[in-house]
Short mmCIF file of C-alpha atoms and ligand atoms in Angstrom, two decimals:
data_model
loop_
_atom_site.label_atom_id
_atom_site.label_comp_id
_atom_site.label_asym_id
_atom_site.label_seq_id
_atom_site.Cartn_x
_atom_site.Cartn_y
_atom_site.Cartn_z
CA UNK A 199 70.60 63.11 173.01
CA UNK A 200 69.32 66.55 172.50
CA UNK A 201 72.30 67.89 172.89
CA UNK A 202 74.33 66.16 170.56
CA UNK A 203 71.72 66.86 167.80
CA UNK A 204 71.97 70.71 168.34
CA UNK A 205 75.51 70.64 168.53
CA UNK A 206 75.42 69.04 165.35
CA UNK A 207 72.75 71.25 164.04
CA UNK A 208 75.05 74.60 165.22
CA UNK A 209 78.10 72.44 163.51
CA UNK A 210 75.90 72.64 160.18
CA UNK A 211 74.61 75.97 160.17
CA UNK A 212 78.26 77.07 160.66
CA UNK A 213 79.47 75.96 157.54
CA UNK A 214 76.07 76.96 155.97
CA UNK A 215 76.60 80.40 157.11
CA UNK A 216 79.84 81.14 156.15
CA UNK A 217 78.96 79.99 152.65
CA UNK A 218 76.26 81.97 152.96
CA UNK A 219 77.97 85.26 153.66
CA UNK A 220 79.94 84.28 150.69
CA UNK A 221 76.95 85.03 148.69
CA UNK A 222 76.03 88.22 150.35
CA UNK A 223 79.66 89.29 150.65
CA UNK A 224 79.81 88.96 146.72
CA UNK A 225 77.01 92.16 146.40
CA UNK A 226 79.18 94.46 148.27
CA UNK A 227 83.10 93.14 147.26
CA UNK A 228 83.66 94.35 143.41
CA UNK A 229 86.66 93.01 141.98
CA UNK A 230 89.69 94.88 140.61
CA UNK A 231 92.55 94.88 138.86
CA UNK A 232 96.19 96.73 138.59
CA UNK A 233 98.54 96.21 135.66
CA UNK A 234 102.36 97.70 136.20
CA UNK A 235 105.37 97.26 134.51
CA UNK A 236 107.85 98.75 136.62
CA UNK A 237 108.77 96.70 139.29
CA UNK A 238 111.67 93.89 138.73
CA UNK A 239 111.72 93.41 134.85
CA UNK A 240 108.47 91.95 134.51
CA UNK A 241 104.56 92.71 135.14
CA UNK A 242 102.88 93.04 138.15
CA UNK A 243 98.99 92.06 138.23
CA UNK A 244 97.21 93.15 141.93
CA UNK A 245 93.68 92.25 142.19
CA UNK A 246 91.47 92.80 145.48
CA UNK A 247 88.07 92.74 146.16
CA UNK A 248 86.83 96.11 147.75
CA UNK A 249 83.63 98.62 148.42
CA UNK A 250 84.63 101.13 145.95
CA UNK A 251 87.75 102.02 143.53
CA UNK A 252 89.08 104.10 145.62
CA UNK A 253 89.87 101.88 148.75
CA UNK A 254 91.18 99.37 145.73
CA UNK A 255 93.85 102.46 145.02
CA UNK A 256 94.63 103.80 148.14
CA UNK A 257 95.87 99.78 148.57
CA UNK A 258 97.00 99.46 145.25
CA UNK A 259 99.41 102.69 145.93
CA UNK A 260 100.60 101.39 148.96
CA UNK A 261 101.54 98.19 148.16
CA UNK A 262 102.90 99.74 144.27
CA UNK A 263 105.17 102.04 146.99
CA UNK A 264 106.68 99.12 148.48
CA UNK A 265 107.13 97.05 145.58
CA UNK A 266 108.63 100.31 143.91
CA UNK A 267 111.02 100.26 146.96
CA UNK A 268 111.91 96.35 147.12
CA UNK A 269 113.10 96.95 143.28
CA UNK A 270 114.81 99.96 143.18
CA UNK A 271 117.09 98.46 146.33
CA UNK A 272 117.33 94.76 144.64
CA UNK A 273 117.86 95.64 141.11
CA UNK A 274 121.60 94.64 139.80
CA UNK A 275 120.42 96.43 136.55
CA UNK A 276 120.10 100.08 137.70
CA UNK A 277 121.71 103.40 139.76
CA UNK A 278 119.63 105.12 141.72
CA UNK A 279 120.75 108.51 143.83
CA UNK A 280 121.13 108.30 147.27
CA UNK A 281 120.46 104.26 147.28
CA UNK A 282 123.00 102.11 147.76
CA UNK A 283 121.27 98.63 145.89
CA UNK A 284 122.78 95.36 144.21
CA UNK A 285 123.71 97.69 141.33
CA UNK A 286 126.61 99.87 143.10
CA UNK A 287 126.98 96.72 145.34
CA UNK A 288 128.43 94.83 142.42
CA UNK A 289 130.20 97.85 141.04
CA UNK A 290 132.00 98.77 143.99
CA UNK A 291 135.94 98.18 143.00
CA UNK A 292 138.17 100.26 145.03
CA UNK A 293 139.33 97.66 148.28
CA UNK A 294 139.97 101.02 150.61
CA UNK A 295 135.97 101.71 150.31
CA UNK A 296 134.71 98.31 149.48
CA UNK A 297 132.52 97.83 152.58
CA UNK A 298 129.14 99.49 151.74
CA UNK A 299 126.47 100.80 154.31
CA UNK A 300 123.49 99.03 152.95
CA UNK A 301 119.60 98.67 153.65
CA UNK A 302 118.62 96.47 156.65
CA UNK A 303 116.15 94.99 153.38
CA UNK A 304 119.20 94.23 151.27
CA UNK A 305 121.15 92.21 154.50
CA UNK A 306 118.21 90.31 155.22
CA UNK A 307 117.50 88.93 151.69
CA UNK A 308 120.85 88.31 151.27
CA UNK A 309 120.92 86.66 154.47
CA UNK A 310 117.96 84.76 152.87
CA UNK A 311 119.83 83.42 149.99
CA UNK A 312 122.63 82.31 151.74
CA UNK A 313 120.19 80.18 153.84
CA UNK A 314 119.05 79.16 150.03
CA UNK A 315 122.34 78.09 149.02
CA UNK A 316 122.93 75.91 151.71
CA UNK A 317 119.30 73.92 151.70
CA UNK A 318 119.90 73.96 147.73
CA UNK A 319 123.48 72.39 147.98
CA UNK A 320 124.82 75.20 146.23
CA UNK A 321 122.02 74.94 143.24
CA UNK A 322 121.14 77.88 144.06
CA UNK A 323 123.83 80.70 143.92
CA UNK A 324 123.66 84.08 143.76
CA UNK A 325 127.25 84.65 143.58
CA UNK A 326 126.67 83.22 139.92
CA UNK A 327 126.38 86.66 138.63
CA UNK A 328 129.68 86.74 136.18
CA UNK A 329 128.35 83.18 134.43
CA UNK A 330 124.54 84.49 134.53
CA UNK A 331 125.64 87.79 132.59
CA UNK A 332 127.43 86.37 130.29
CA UNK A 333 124.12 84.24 129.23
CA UNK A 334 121.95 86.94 129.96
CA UNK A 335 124.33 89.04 127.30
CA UNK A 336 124.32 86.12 124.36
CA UNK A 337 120.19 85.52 125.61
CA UNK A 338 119.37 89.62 123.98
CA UNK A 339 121.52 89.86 121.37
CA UNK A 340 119.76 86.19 120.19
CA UNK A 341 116.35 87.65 121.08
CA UNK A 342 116.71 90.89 119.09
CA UNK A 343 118.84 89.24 116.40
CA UNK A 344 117.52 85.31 115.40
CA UNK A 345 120.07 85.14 112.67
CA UNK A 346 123.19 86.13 114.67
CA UNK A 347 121.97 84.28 117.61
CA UNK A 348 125.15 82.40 119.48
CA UNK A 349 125.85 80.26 122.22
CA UNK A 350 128.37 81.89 125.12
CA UNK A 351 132.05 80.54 124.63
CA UNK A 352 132.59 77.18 126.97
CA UNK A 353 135.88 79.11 128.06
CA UNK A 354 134.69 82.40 129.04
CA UNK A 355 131.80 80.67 131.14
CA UNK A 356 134.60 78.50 133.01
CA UNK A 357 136.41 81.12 133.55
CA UNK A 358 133.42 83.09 134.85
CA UNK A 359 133.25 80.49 137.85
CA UNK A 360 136.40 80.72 139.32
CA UNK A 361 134.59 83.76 140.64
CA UNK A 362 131.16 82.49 142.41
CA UNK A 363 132.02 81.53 145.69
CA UNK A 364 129.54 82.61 148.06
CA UNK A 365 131.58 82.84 150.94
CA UNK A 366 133.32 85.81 149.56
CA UNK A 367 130.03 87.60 150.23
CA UNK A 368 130.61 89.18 153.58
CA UNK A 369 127.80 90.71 155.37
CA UNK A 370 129.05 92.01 158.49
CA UNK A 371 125.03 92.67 160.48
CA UNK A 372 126.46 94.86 163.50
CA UNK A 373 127.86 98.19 160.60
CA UNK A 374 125.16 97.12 158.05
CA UNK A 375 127.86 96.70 155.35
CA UNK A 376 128.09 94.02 152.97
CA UNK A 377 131.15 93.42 150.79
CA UNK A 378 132.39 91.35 148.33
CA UNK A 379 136.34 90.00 148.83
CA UNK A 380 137.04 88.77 145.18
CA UNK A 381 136.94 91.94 143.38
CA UNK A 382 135.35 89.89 140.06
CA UNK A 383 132.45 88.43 141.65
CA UNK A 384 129.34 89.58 141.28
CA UNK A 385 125.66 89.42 142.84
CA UNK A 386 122.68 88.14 140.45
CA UNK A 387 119.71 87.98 143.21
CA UNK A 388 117.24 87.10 140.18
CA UNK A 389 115.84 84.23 141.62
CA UNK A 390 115.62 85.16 144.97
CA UNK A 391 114.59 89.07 145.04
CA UNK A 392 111.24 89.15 144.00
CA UNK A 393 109.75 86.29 145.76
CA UNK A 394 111.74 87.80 149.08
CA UNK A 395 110.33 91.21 148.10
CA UNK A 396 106.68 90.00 147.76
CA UNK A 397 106.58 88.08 150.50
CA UNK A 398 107.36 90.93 152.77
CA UNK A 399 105.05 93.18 150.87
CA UNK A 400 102.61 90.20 151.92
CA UNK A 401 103.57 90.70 155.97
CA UNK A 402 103.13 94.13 155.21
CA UNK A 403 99.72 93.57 154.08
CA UNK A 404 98.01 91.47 156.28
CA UNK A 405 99.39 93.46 159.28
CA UNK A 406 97.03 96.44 157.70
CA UNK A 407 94.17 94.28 156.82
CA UNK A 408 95.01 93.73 153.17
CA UNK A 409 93.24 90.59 153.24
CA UNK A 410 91.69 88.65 149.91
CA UNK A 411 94.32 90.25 147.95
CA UNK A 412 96.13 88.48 145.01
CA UNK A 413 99.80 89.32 143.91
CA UNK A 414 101.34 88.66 140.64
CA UNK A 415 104.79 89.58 140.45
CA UNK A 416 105.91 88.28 137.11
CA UNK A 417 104.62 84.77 137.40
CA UNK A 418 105.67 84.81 141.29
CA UNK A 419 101.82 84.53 142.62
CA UNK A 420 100.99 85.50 146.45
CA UNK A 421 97.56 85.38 147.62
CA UNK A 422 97.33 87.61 150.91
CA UNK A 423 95.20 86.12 154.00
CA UNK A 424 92.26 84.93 153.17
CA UNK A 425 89.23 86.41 150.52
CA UNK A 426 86.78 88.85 152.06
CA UNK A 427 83.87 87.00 149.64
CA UNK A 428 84.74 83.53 151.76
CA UNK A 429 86.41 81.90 148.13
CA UNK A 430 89.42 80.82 147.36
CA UNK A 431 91.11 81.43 144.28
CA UNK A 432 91.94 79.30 141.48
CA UNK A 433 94.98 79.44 139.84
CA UNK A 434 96.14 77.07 136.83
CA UNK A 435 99.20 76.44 135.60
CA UNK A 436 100.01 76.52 132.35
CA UNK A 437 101.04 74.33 130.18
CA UNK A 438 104.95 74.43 129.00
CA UNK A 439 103.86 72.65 125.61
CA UNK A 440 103.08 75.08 124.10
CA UNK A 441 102.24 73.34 120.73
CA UNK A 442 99.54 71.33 122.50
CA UNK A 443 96.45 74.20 121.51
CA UNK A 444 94.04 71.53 123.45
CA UNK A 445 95.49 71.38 126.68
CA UNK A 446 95.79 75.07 128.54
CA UNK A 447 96.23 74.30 131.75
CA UNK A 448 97.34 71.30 133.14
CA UNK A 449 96.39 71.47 136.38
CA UNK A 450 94.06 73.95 139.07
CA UNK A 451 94.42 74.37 142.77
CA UNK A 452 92.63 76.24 145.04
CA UNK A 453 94.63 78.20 147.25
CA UNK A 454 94.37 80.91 150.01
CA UNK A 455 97.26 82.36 151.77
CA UNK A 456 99.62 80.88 149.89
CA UNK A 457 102.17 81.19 147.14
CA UNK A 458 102.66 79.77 143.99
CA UNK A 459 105.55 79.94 141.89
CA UNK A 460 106.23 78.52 138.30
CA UNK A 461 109.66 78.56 136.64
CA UNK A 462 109.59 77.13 133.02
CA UNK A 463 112.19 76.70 130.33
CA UNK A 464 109.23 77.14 127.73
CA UNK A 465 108.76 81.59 128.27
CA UNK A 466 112.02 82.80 128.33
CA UNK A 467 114.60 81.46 126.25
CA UNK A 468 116.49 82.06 123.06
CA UNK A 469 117.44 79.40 119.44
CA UNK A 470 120.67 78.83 118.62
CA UNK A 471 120.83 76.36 115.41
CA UNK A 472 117.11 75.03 116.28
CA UNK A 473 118.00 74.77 119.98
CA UNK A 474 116.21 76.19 122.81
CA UNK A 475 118.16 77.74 125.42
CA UNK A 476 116.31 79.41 128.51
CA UNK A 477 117.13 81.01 131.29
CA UNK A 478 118.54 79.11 134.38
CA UNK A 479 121.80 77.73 134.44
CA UNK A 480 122.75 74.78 136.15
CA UNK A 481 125.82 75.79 138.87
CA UNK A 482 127.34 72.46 137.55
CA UNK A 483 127.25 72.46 134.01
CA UNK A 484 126.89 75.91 133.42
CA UNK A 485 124.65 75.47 130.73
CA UNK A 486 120.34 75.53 130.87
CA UNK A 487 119.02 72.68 132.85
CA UNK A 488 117.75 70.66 130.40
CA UNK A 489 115.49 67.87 132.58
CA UNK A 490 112.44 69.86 133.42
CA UNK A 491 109.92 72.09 131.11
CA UNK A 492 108.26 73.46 134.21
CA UNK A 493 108.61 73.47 138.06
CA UNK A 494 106.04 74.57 140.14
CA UNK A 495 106.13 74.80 143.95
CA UNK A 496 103.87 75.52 146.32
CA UNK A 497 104.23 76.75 149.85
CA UNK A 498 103.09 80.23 152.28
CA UNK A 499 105.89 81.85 151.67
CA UNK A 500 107.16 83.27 148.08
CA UNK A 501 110.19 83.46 148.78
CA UNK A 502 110.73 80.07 149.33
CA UNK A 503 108.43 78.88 146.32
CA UNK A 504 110.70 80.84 144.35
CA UNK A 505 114.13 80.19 145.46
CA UNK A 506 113.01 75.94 145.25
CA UNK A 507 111.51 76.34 141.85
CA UNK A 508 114.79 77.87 140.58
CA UNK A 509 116.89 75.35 142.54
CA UNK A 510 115.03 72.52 141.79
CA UNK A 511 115.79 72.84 138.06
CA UNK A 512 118.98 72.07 138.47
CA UNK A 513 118.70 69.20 141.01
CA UNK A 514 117.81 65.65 139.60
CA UNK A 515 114.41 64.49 140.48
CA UNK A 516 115.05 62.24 143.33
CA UNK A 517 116.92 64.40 144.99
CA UNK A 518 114.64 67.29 144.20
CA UNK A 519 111.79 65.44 145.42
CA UNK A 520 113.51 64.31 148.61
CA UNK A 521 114.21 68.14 149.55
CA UNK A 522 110.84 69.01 149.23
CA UNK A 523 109.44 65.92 151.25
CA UNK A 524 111.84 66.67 153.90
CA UNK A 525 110.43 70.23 154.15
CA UNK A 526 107.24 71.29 156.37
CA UNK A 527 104.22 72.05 154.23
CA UNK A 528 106.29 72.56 150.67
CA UNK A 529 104.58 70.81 147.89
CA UNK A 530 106.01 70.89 144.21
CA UNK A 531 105.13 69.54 140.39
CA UNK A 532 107.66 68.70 138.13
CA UNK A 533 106.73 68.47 134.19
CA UNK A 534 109.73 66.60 133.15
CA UNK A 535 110.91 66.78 129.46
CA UNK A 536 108.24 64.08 128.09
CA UNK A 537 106.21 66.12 129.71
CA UNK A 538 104.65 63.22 132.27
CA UNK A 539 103.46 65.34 135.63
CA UNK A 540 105.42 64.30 138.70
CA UNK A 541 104.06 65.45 142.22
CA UNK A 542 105.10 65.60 146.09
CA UNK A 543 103.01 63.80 148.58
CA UNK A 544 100.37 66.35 149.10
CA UNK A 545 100.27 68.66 146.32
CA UNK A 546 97.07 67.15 144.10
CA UNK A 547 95.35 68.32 148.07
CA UNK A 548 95.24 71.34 146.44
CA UNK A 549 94.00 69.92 142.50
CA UNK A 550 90.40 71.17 141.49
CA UNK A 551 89.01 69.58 138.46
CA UNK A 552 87.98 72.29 136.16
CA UNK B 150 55.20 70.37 176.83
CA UNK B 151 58.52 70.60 177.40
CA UNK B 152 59.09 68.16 175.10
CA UNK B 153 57.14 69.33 172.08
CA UNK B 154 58.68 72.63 172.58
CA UNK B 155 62.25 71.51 171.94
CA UNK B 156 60.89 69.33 169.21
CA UNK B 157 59.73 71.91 166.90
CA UNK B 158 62.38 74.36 167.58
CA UNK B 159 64.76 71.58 166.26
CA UNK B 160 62.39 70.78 163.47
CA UNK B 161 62.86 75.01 162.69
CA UNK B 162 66.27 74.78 162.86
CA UNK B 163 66.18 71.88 160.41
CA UNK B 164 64.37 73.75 157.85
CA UNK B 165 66.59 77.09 158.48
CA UNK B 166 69.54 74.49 157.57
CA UNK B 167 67.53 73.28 154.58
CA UNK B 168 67.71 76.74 153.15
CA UNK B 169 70.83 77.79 153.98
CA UNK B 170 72.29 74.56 152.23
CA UNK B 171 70.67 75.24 148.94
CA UNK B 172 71.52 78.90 149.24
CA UNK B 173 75.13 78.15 149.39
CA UNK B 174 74.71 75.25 146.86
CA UNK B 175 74.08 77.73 144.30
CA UNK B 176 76.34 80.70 145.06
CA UNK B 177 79.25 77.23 145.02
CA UNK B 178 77.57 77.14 141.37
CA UNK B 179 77.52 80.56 140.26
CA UNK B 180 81.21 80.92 141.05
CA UNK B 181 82.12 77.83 139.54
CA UNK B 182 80.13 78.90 136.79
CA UNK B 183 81.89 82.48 136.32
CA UNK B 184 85.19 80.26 136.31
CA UNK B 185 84.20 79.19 132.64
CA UNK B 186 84.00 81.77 129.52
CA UNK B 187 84.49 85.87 129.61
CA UNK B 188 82.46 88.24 128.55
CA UNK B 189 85.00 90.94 127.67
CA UNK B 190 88.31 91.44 126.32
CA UNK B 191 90.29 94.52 127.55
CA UNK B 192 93.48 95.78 126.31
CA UNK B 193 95.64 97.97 128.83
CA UNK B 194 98.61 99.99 127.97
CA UNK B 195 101.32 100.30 130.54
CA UNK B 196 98.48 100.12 133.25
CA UNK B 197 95.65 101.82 131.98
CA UNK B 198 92.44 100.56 130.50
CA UNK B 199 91.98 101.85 126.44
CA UNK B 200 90.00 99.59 124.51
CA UNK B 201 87.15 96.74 125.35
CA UNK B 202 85.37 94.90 123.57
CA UNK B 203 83.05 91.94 123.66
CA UNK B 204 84.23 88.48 123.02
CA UNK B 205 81.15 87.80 120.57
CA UNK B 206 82.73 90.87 118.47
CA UNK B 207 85.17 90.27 115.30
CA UNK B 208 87.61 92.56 115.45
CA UNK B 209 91.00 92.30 113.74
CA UNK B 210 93.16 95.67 114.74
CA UNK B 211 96.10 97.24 115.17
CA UNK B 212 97.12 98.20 119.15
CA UNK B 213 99.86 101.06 118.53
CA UNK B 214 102.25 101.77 121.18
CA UNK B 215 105.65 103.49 121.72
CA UNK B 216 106.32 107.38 121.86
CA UNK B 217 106.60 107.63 118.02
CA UNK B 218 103.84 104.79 117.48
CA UNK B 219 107.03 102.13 116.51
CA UNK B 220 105.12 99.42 118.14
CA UNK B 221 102.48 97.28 117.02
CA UNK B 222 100.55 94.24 118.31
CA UNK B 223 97.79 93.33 115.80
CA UNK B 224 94.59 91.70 118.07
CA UNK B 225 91.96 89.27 116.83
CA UNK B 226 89.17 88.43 118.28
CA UNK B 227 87.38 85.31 116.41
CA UNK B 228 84.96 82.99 117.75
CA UNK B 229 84.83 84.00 121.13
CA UNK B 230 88.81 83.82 121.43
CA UNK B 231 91.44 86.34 121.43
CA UNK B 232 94.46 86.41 120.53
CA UNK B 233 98.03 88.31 119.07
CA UNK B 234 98.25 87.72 115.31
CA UNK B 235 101.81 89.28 114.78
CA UNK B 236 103.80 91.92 116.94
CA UNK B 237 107.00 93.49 116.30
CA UNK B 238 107.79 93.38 119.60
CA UNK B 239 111.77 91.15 119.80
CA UNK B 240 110.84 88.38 122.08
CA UNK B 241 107.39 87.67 120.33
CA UNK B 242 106.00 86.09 123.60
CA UNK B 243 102.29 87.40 122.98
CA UNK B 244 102.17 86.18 119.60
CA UNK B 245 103.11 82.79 120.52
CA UNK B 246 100.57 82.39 123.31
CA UNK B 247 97.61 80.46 123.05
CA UNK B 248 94.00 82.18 122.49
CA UNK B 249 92.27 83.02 125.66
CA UNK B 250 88.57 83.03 126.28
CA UNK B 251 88.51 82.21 129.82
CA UNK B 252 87.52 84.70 132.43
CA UNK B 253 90.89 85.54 134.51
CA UNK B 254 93.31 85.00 131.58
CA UNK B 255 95.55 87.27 130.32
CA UNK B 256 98.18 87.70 127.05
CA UNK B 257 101.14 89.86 128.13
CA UNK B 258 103.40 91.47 126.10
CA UNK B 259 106.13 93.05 127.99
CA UNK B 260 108.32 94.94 125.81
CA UNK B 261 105.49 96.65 125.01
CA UNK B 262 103.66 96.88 128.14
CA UNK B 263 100.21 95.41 127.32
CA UNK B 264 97.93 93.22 128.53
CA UNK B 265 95.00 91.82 127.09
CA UNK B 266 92.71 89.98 129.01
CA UNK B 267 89.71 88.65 129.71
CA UNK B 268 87.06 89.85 132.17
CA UNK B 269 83.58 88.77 133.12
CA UNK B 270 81.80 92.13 132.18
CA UNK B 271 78.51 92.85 132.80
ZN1 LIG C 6 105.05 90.84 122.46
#
């Protein structure tokens, strides 16, 4: 009898003491922040709780290396000496020295998104890249000029396609070379890079004790291990309608070591005749998915949260939902045009009322 | 003797979890309680920190950016909210953004590389 009441008791003033050092944690842990802008199109917020501002840089720096790294190989936008990225990837023409030496980091995430396009059923394709520039293309020239804003030609988009087959990607892994047999496809890694990138930068992290650290990569949100104050963080998501000034956030979670992701058609998109048109294009139609205002999923790794929250944009709901109920600890929200809330099984686990 | 021995040191450890219950009750408190309004508003420029001010403050002003000072984002800060009045920024993502007031939150604009957010302060 004794014994079970001081097991008990040791049971109690477990949990009691790790809230506890919570508290006392909180004196010593300051919190800081990073803004950048130069990593993959977008910003990058890292915050971490440390002893002083410089142990926040010397991480910051680190981690700002990497992510400086990740880009400069994945970006389809930009050249860079002695590199060969996405960029000279897509641009290389000449079939006697098509087969490019590449980056272990550039065969593994491509690697990655082929993996994507087959648990997607093809929603997700990065071979896309000749339909996704053409909208990318008609997307600025409506951004910077309302008036003269147009919508891409049906033609040229079908005729775009006949060049996205992902099996003319050919990474051969014993040379290291990748290589692209139709000489008019191209590579648009945009919704696959970034969440690949951070969740490595993530590995990278907690093997050197970068615990309790948050990453913000555009929207793409990893938080590293778990916090050294003993909380977890709390993370809303937004909400697409953007008219409603009441309603901020339309749901909270707590979450530690894990990733969040949020693609919405409300942030970036462009109005043609009244019409908005954002930024990811259903493989089928080749036109904006137009079922969902925002998709957010939830899992460890980002680069899974955001190669599903792209794909699942362009996958009707029931079968959206049934890919992410057939997948091990993946939860996901859909805000569907009306803009009713639609969950997976588990996901409101991880709801906080604010 | 025995007895009463392991008696009271269970009635100490009782009282030990007694305090260490409430102590942890209201650290859970204070955190959920730093969830709610900010104190400050800070404005960074491609990274760096350059003006703060508190959220009680009206301000109205002009953030110039841009090597030739081409770009502006004009800030308000009203009734303990801030927010982007106009920009001339071409995507005009800041301006359409709700106010924030909430510690954590943040209004980016990106062609212009600034973020104004919200901070606890001191
Ligand atoms: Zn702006």
């Amino acid at each position: 009898m004794k014994k079970i009441i001081s097991l008990i008791l040791v049971g109690l003033i477990i949990i009691g003491i790790t809230s506890l050092t919570g508290c006392q944690k909180d004196a010593v842990y300051e919190k800081f922040t990073d803004y950048s802008f130069d990593y993959f199109d977008t910003v990058t917020t890292i915050i971490g709780y440390e002893k002083s501002k410089q142990d926040f840089d010397k991480n910051c720096d680190k981690i700002k290396g990497l992510l400086d790294e990740y880009h400069k190989l994945y970006t389809i936008y930009n050249r860079y000496d002695g590199i060969n990225n996405l960029c000279l990837i897509n641009s290389v023409k000449d079939s006697e020295h098509s087969e490019l030496k590449v980056d272990q980091k550039i065969i593994d995430m491509l690697n990655f998104a082929k993996e994507m396009y087959e648990l997607s059923d093809g929603k997700l394709n990065i071979a896309m890249g000749c339909v996704l520039s053409i909208w990318h293309n008609y997307r600025q020239d409506g951004i910077s000029s309302p008036i003269n804003a147009k919508l891409p030609p049906y033609e040229s988009l079908i005729k775009a396609n006949e060049h996205t087959d992902i099996n003319n990607l050919i990474i051969d892994e014993k040379s290291g070379t990748v290589y692209i047999s139709d000489p008019q496809m191209k590579l648009d890694v945009g919704a696959v890079a970034k969440g690949y990138a951070v969740e490595k930068i993530a590995e990278y992290m907690k093997q050197n004790g970068m615990d309790g650290y948050l990453l913000n990569v555009g929207g793409n949100v990893r938080a590293v291990g778990n916090r050294r104050d003993g909380k977890k963080w709390t993370i809303g998501i937004e909400n697409p309608d953007t008219d409603d000034t009441e309603k901020t956030y339309i749901e909270y979670l707590e979450i530690n070591d894990m990733s969040l992701v949020t693609s919405g058609s409300y942030q970036r998109f462009y109005t043609v005749d009244g019409k908005n048109y954002h930024h990811i294009i259903d493989p089928e139609t080749l036109m904006p998915s137009d079922r969902y205002l925002s998709i957010s999923v939830l899992c460890e790794s980002s680069a899974y949260a955001d190669a599903l929250s792209t794909a699942l944009f362009s996958m009707e709901l029931e079968d959206g939902h049934k890919l992410i109920e057939s997948l091990k600890d993946v939860e996901a929200m859909w805000v569907i045009t009306n803009g009713q809330q639609i969950y997976s099984s588990k996901f409101k686990d991880y709801c906080t009322k604010e | 003797m025995l007895k009463s021995d392991g008696l009271k040191k269970v009635k100490n450890d009782l009282i030990l979890v007694g305090v260490i219950c409430t102590l942890s009750l209201v650290g859970f408190l204070i955190f959920k309680l730093t969830m709610k309004d900010g104190n400050r508003v800070s404005v960074s420029i491609n990274g760096e920190e350059k003006y703060s001010y508190s959220i009680t403050d009206n301000v109205e002003t002009d953030i110039i950016t841009g090597n030739n000072g081409e770009n502006n984002n004009t800030l308000v800060i009203k009734d303990r909210k801030a927010y982007i009045k106009s920009a001339t920024c071409p995507d005009k993502i800041c301006v359409g953004h709700r106010p924030i007031s909430k510690d954590g939150e943040t209004i980016v604009c990106l062609p212009h590389k600034i973020v104004v957010s919200i901070t606890e302060g001191k």
